[in-house]
XYZ file of C-alpha atoms in Angstrom:
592
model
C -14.370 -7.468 22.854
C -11.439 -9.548 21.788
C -13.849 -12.432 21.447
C -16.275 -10.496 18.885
C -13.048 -9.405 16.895
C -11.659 -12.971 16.267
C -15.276 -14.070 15.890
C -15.355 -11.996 12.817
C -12.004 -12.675 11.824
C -12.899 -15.808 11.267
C -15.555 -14.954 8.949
C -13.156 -12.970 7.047
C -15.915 -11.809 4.571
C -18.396 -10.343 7.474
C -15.224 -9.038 8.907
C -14.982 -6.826 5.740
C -18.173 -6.190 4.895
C -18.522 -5.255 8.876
C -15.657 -2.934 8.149
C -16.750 -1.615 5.349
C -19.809 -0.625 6.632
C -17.737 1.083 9.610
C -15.680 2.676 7.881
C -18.288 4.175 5.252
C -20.332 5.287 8.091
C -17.739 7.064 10.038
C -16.336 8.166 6.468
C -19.843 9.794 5.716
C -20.476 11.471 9.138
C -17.007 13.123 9.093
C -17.631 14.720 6.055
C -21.217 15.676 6.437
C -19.994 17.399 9.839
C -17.294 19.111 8.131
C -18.855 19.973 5.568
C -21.791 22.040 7.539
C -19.353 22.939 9.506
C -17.552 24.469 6.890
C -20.040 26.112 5.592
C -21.472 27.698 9.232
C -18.159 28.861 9.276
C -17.724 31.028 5.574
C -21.631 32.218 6.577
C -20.262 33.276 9.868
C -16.853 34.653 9.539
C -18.501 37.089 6.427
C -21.345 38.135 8.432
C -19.148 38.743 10.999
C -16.821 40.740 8.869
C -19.782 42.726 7.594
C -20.958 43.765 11.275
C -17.472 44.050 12.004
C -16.576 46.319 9.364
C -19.608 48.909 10.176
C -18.003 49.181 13.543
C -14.558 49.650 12.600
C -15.971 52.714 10.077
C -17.804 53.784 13.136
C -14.882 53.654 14.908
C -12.643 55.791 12.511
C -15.867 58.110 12.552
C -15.856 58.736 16.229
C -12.053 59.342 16.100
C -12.792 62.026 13.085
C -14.233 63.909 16.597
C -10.870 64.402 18.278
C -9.262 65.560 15.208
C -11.343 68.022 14.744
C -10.901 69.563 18.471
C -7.051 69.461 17.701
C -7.604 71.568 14.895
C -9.605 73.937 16.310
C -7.037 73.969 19.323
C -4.117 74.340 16.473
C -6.385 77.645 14.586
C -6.526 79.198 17.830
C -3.119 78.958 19.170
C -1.722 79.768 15.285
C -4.004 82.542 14.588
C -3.955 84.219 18.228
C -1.291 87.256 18.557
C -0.886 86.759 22.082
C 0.405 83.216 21.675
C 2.697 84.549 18.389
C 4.066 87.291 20.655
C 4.553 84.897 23.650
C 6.424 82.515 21.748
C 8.522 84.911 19.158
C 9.499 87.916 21.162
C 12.434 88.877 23.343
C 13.020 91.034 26.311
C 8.940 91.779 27.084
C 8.211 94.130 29.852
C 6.146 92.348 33.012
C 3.002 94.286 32.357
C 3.189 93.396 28.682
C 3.837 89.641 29.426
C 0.950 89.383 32.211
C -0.860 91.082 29.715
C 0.100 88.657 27.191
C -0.435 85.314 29.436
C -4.095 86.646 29.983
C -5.202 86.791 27.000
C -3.727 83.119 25.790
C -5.839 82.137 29.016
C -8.815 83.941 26.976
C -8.151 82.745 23.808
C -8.252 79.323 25.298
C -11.570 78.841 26.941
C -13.037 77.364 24.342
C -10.621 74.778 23.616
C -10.587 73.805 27.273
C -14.361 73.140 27.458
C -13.787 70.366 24.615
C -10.184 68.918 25.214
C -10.276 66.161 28.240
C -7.902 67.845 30.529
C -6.968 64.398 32.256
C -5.879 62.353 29.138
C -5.391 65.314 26.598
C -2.475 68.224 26.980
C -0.658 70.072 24.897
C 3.308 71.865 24.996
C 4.016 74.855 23.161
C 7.671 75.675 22.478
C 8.735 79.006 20.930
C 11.322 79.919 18.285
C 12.619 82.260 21.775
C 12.637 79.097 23.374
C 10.101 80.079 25.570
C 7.317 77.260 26.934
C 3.413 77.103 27.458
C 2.076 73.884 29.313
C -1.835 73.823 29.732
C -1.704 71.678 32.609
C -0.008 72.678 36.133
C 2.507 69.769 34.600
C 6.307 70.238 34.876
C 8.274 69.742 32.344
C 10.563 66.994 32.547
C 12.672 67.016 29.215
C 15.025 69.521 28.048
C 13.880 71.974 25.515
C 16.774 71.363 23.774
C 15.918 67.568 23.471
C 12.467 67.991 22.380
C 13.782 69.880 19.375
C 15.969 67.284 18.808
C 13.545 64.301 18.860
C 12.631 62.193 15.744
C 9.102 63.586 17.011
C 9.873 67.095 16.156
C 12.484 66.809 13.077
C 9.618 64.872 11.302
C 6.891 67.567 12.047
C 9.594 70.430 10.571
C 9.895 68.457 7.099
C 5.717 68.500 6.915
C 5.267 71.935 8.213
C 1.952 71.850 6.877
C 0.357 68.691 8.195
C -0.659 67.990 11.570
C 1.318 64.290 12.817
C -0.017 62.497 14.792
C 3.831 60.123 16.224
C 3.896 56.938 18.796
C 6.189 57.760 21.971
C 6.282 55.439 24.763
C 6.911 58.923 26.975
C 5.055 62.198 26.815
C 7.553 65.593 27.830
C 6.303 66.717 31.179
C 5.849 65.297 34.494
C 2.005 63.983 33.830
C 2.770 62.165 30.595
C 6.169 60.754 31.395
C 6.666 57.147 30.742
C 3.509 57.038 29.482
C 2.165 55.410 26.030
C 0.992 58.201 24.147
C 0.748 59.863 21.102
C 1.722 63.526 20.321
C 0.359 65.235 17.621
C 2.661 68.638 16.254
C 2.149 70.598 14.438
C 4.320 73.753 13.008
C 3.318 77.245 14.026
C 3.874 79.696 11.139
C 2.697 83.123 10.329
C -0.296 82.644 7.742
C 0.780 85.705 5.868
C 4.825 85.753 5.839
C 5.179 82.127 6.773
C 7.617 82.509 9.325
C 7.706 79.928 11.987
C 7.483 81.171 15.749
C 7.094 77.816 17.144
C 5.725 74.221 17.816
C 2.482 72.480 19.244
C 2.825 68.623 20.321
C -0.593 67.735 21.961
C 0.031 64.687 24.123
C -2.910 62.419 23.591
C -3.252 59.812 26.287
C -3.568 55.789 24.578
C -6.653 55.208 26.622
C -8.072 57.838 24.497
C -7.878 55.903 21.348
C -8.668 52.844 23.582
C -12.027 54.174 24.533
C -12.886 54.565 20.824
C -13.133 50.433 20.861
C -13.302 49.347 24.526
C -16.716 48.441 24.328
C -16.088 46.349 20.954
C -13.248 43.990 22.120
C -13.535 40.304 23.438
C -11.728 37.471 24.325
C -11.772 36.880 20.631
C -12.250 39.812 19.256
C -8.778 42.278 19.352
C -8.386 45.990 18.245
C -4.845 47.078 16.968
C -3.904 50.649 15.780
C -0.667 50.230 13.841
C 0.989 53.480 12.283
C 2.364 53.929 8.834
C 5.723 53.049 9.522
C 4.506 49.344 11.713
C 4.541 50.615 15.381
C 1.388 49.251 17.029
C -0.154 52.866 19.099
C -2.980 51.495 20.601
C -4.599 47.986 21.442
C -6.809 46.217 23.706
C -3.285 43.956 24.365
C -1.268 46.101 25.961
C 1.564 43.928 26.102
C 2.051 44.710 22.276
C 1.662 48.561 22.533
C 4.960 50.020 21.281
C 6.500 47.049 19.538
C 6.424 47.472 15.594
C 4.881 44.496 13.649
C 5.441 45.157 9.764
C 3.758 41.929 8.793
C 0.344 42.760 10.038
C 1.202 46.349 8.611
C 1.862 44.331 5.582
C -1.415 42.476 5.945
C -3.664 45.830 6.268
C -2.033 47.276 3.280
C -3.187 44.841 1.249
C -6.515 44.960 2.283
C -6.554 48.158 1.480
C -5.314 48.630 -1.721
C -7.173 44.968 -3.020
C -10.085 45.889 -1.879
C -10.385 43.128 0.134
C -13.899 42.518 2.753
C -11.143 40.683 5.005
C -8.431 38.328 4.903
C -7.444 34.928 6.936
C -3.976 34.103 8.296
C -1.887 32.522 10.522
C -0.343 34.209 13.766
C 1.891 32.768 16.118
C 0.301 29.272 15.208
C -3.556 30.392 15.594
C -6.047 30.940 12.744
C -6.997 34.319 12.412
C -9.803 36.869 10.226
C -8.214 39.976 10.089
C -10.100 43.230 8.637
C -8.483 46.627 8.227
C -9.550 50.341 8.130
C -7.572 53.205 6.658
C -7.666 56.155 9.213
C -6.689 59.039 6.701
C -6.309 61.860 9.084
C -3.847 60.083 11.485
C -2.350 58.028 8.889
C -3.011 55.029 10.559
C -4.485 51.741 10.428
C -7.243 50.461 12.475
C -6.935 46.675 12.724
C -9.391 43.528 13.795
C -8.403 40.727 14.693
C -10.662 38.103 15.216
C -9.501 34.239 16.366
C -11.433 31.834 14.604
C -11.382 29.129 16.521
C -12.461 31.079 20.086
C -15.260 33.028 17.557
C -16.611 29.968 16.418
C -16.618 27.832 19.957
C -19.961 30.042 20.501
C -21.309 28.847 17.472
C -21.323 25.114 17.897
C -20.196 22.757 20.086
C -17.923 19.978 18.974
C -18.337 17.198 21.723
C -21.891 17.619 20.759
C -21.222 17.102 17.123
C -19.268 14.594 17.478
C -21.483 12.464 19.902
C -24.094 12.977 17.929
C -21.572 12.027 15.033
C -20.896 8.499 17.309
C -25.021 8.359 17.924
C -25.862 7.950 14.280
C -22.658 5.753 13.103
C -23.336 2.998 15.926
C -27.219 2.990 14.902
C -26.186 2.884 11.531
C -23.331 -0.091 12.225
C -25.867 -1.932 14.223
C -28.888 -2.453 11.615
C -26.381 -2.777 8.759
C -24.691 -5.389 10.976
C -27.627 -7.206 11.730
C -29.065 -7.311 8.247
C -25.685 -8.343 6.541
C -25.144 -10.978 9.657
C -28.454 -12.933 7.639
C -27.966 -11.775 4.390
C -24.622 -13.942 4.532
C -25.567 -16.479 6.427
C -25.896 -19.595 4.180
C -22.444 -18.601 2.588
C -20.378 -18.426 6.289
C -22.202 -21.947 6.234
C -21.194 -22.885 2.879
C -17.499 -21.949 3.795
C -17.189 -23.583 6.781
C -18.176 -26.932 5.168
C -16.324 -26.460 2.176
C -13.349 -26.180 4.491
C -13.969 -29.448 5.819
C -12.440 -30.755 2.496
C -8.780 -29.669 3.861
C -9.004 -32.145 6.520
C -9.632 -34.816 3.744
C -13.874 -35.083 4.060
C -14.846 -35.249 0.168
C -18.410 -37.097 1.029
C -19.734 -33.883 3.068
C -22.500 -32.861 0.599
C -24.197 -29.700 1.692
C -27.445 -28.468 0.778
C -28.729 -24.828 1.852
C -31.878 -22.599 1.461
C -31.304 -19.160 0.060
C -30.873 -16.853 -2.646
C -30.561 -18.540 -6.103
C -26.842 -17.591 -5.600
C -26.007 -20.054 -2.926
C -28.230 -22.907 -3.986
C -26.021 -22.674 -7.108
C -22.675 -22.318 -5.233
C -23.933 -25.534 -2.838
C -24.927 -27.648 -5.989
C -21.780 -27.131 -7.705
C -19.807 -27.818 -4.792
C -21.457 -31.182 -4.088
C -20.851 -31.734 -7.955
C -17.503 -30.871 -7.473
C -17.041 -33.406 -4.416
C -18.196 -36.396 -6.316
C -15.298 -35.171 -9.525
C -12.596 -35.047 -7.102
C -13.232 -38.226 -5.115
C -12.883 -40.396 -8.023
C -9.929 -37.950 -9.080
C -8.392 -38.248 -5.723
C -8.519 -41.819 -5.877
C -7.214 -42.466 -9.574
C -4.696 -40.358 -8.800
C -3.570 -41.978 -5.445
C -3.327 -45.428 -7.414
C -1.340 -43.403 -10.495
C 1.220 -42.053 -7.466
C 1.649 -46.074 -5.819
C 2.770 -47.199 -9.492
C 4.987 -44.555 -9.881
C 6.491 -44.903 -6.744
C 6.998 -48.854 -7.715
C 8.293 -47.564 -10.853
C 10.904 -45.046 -9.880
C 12.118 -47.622 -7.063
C 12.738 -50.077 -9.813
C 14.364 -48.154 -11.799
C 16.358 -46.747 -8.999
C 17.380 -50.413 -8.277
C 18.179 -51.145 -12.202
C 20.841 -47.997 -12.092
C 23.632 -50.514 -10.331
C 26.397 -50.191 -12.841
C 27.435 -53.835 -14.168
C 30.990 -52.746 -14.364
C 31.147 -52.673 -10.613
C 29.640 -56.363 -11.171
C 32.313 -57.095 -13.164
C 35.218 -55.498 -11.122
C 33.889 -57.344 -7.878
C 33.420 -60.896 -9.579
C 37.070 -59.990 -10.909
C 38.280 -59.412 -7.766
C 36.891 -62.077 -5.583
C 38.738 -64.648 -8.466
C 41.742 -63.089 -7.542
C 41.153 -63.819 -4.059
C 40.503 -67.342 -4.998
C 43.588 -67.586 -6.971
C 45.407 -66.518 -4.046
C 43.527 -69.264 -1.493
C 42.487 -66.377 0.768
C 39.455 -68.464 1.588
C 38.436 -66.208 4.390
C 38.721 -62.725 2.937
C 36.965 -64.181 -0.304
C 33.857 -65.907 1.827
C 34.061 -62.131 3.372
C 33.897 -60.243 0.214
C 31.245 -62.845 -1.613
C 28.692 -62.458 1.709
C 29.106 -58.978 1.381
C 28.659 -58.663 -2.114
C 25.426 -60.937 -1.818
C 24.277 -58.986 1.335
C 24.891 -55.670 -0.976
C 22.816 -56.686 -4.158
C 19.857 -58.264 -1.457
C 19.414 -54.835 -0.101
C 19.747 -52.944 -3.090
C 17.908 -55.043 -5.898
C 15.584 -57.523 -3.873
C 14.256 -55.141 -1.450
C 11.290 -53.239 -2.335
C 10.753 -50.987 0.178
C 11.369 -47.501 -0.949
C 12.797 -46.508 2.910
C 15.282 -48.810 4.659
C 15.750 -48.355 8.798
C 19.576 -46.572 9.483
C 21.066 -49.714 10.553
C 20.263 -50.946 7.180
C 21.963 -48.322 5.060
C 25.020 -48.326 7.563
C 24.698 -52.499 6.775
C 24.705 -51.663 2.820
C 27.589 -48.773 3.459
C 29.899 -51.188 5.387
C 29.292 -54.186 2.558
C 29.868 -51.465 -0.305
C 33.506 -50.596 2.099
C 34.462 -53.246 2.302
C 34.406 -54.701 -1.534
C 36.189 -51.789 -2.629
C 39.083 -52.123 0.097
C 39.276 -55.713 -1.256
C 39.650 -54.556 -4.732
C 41.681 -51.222 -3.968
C 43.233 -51.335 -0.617
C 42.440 -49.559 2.708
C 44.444 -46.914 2.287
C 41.167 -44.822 3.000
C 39.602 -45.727 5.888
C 35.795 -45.129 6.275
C 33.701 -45.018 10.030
C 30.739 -44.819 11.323
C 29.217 -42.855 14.281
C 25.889 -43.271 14.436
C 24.123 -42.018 17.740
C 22.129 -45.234 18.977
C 18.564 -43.224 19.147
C 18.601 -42.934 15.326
C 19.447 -46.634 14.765
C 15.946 -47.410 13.913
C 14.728 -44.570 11.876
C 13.946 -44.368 8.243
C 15.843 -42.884 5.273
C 15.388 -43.163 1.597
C 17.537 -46.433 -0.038
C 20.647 -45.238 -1.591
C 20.514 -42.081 -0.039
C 24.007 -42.258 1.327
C 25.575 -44.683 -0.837
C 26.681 -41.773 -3.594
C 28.252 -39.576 -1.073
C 30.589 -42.343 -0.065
C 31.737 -43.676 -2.952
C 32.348 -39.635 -4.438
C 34.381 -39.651 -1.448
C 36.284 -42.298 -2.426
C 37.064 -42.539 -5.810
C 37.185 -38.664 -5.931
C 38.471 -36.755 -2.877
C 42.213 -38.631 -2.909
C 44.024 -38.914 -5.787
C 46.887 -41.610 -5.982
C 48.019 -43.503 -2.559
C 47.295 -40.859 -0.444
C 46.114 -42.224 2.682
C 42.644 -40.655 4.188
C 39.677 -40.549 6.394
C 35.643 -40.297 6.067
C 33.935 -40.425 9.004
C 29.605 -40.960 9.071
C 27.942 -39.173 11.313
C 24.479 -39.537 11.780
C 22.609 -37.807 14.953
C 19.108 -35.903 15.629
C 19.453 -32.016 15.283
C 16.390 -29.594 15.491
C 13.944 -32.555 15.005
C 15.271 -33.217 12.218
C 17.803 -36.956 11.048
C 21.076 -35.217 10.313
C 23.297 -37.353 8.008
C 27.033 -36.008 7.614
C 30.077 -37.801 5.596
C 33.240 -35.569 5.836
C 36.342 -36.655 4.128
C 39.590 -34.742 4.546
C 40.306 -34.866 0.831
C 41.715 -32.849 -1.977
C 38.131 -31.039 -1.675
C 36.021 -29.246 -5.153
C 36.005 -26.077 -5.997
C 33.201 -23.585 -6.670
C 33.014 -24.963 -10.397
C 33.091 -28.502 -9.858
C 30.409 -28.132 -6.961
C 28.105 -26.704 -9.222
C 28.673 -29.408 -11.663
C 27.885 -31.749 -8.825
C 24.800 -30.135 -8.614
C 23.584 -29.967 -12.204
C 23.897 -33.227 -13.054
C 21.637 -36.550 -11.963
C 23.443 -39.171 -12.758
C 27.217 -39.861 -12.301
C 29.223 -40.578 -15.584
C 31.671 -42.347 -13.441
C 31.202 -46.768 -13.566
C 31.109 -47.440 -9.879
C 28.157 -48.690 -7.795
C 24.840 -46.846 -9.055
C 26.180 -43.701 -10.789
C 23.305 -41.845 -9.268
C 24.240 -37.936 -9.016
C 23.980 -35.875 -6.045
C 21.103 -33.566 -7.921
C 19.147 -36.859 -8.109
C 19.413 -37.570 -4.496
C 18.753 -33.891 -3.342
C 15.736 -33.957 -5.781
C 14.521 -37.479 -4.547
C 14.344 -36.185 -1.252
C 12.461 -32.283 -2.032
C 10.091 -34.900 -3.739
C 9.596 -37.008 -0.714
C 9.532 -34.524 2.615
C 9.469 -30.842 0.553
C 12.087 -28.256 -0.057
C 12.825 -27.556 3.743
C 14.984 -31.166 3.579
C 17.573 -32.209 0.589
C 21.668 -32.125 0.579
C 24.348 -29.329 1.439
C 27.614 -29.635 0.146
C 30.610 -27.434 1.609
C 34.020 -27.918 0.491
C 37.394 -26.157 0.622
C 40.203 -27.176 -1.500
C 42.957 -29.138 -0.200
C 41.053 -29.068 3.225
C 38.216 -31.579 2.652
C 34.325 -31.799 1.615
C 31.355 -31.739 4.228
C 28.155 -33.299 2.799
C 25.182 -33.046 5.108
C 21.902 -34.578 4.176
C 18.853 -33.615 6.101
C 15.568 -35.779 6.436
C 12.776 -35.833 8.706
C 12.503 -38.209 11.860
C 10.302 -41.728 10.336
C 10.107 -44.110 12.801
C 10.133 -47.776 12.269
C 6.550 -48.472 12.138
């Protein structure tokens, strides 16, 4: 695989077009497959609203039934003087109360055929104080209590209305710590409006569960929220009892915007949530439905997305084919107009193909025969200015140091110091030989040190050796090649500039091999240049000072960038009254 990879790489414009293609492609099947996708989904989730919203009515239809039966149950036990008596009167006589508890047992039968015994039953407490459970149930919490519950308190301030309330525990001894909810309802007198008492039917949650049990899936929940958030029934019954005021929120809205359904996001999951008002219990009958578990049924993703990876990779493979010969002749072209780098300007190319590349290969091969004879004009042009600049190089020997050595070496001779004056007169005609007479524009190291020791020498014969100048040059580097001259300026800067008066002082050469590279340092322990005069140093290339060649630093630095490139040239650090560093750097040129 790596192999293909740098294969097309190397043909960087297959490689893109390659990618291109790829990436189009993929591009292209994402978005088709999202886009049906998409679109399966808005069908489905508002078909499934519609179905789902037809059972929900159905739903709040079937519950309608119950009401009703609590109703009736509420007429009779209201509107039955046996029950009125039972539950308002004090002090009653045996006979009169058996007489009373039969026909509450009459008045019932109807109601009993319809009410569920098992998950419906119902608690009557009188204004006397007096109780009526329609189950063999005990009773489990304190009258007292049970007129003190939120349960009752809110049925007294809607005397009129039958409530249906959430309790996580009915009253008696079947319905204790169960979820249910208790419908009351205020017994009154019809014609004086008295109360006598108080019904609280005790409605199992399976009751309301059974209204939806066969409607619920895996993806598919039921909740039954009341007004004030408190979830009374669900398929999750985990959740029964807790109070959630955002879905409460959620079904309000519905409502009152009219709304088929509405998506959200609960605890991190996608849902489609559709609501139905349930007027006569005053609550909310709530679907939710997880979209991503609805729509798994619907389509399968691996599948898409192999069939996704089917079509791309038949897709990538004929483009790649016909693009591999479309672009043949120009990988060709490339690859032998490349060959030019390596210096080959006779490799004329000719290649069949579109009208395109017969044009690109003519003009290349007319382009070959231009820069050949360029190449070589120019090649010629660069040997004479190379003579040129040497020359001139060699012409930049001040004649006032002429002058001052000639002067000199009479003085010697007018003080018969034969031997110091044959000294200073060899080097002086060993100095000009190597500087003026040789051609060469590089010199060997031994050479230069040759030319530095001649040039040392004059001047302590015209100035004195109070500065003393050495050498240490590693014996490896003996016979490479520097530049002529290169040196020379550093030197005689050092000399003439770093001590001022009599002061005694020391430059030491170093020359050595560092990082493959000639490293050429002269360090004086002079007066040293500050930040201003080192940039001076820098600016100018030529020295206005008459000494040996008045060539600047900035010309040697730039003699050298011109030579080997800007990674070699001169560094200069300095600190004042400490001394100046100079460190030249060239490339290692053997003596061939």
């Amino acid at each position: 695989m790596s192999k293909i990879i740098n294969k097309l790489k190397s043909n960087s414009l297959f490689f893109k077009l390659t990618l291109i293609m790829l990436i189009s492609t993929i591009s292209i099947s994402i978005i088709t497959a999202y886009t049906i996708m998409n679109i399966s989904k808005k069908v489905f989730i508002n078909n499934f609203s519609i179905t789902n919203t037809k059972i929900l009515n159905q739903i709040g239809s079937n519950s309608a039934d119950l009401n009703d039966k609590l109703i009736s149950l509420m007429n009779t036990v209201n509107n039955s003087w046996a029950f009125r008596r039972y539950l308002s009167e004090y002090n009653t006589s045996i006979i009169d109360q058996s007489n009373i508890i039969y026909n509450i047992k009459q008045h019932l039968k109807v109601n009993d055929a319809n009410l569920d015994s098992k998950d419906i039953d119902f608690l009557l407490i009188g204004s006397n104080n007096s109780t009526y459970i329609r189950s063999s149930a005990l009773l489990t919490t304190p009258v007292h209590d049970i007129k003190e519950n939120q349960i009752t308190k809110n049925s007294l301030k809607n005397p009129d209305k039958l409530l249906y309330q959430y309790s996580n525990s009915g009253f008696n001894s079947l319905t204790e710590h169960k979820n249910v909810i208790i419908a009351t309802k205020v017994l009154q007198d019809r014609r004086t409006k008295k109360q006598f008492g108080m019904l609280y039917v005790s409605i199992d949650e399976h009751t309301f569960k059974n209204l939806y049990s066969n409607f619920t899936t895996k993806s598919n929940d039921v909740v039954i929220i009341s007004s004030d958030g408190t979830i009374v029934s669900s398929n999750k019954q985990s959740i029964i009892g807790t109070k959630d005021k955002n879905l409460l929120n959620v079904a309000k809205q519905i409502r009152t915007d009219n709304l088929k359904f509405k998506n959200l996001k609960l605890n991190n999951k996608d849902y489609t949530v559709l609501a139905e008002y349930m007027p006569i219990y005053n609550f909310y009958l709530v679907n939710l439905i997880d979209t991503k578990l609805a729509l798994e049924d619907m389509y399968n993703i691996n599948e898409i997305v192999l069939n996704c990876a089917i079509i791309i990779i038949i897709s990538v493979a004929i483009l790649f084919v016909i693009t591999r010969k479309t672009i043949k002749p120009l990988r060709v072209l490339v690859k032998e107009m490349s060959k030019v780098t390596q210096g080959d300007f006779n490799n004329h190319i000719n290649l069949a193909g579109c009208s395109e590349i017969k044009n690109l290969s003519s003009s290349f091969n007319y382009m070959l025969d231009d820069l050949n004879s360029y190449v070589e004009k120019l090649l010629m042009a660069q040997k004479e200015q190379r003579k040129s600049e040497l020359s001139a190089l060699q012409m930049q020997i001040n004649p006032h140091f002429i002058y001052n050595t000639l002067a000199s070496i009479k003085l010697l001779v007018l003080k018969e110091d034969k031997e110091k004056t044959n000294q200073t007169i060899n080097s002086f005609i060993s100095l000009l030989q190597n500087t003026i007479s040789e051609t060469s524009e590089t010199i060997t190291v031994n050479q230069e040190i040759e030319n530095l020791e001649n040039y040392v020498f004059i001047n302590e014969a015209r100035c004195g050796d109070n500065i003393k100048v050495n050498f240490h040059v590693l014996e490896q580097c003996t016979s490479y090649r520097l530049p002529k001259l290169v040196l020379q300026p550093f030197v005689e800067n050092a000399l003439f500039h770093a001590f001022t008066g009599n002061t005694e002082g020391r430059i030491h050469v170093f020359i050595s091999v560092k990082n493959n590279n000639l490293l050429c340092e002269i360090i004086d322990n002079g007066i040293g240049i500050d930040e201003s005069q080192l940039q001076n140093l820098y600016s100018h290339p030529t020295s206005k000072h008459k000494h040996f060649t008045g060539i600047g630093i900035k010309n040697v630095d730039d003699r050298i960038k011109l030579l080997y490139g800007n990674d070699y040239g001169v560094t200069i650090t300095s600190i004042v009254n400490v001394g100046t560093t100079v460190i030249v750097c060239l490339p290692l040129i053997d003596n061939k």
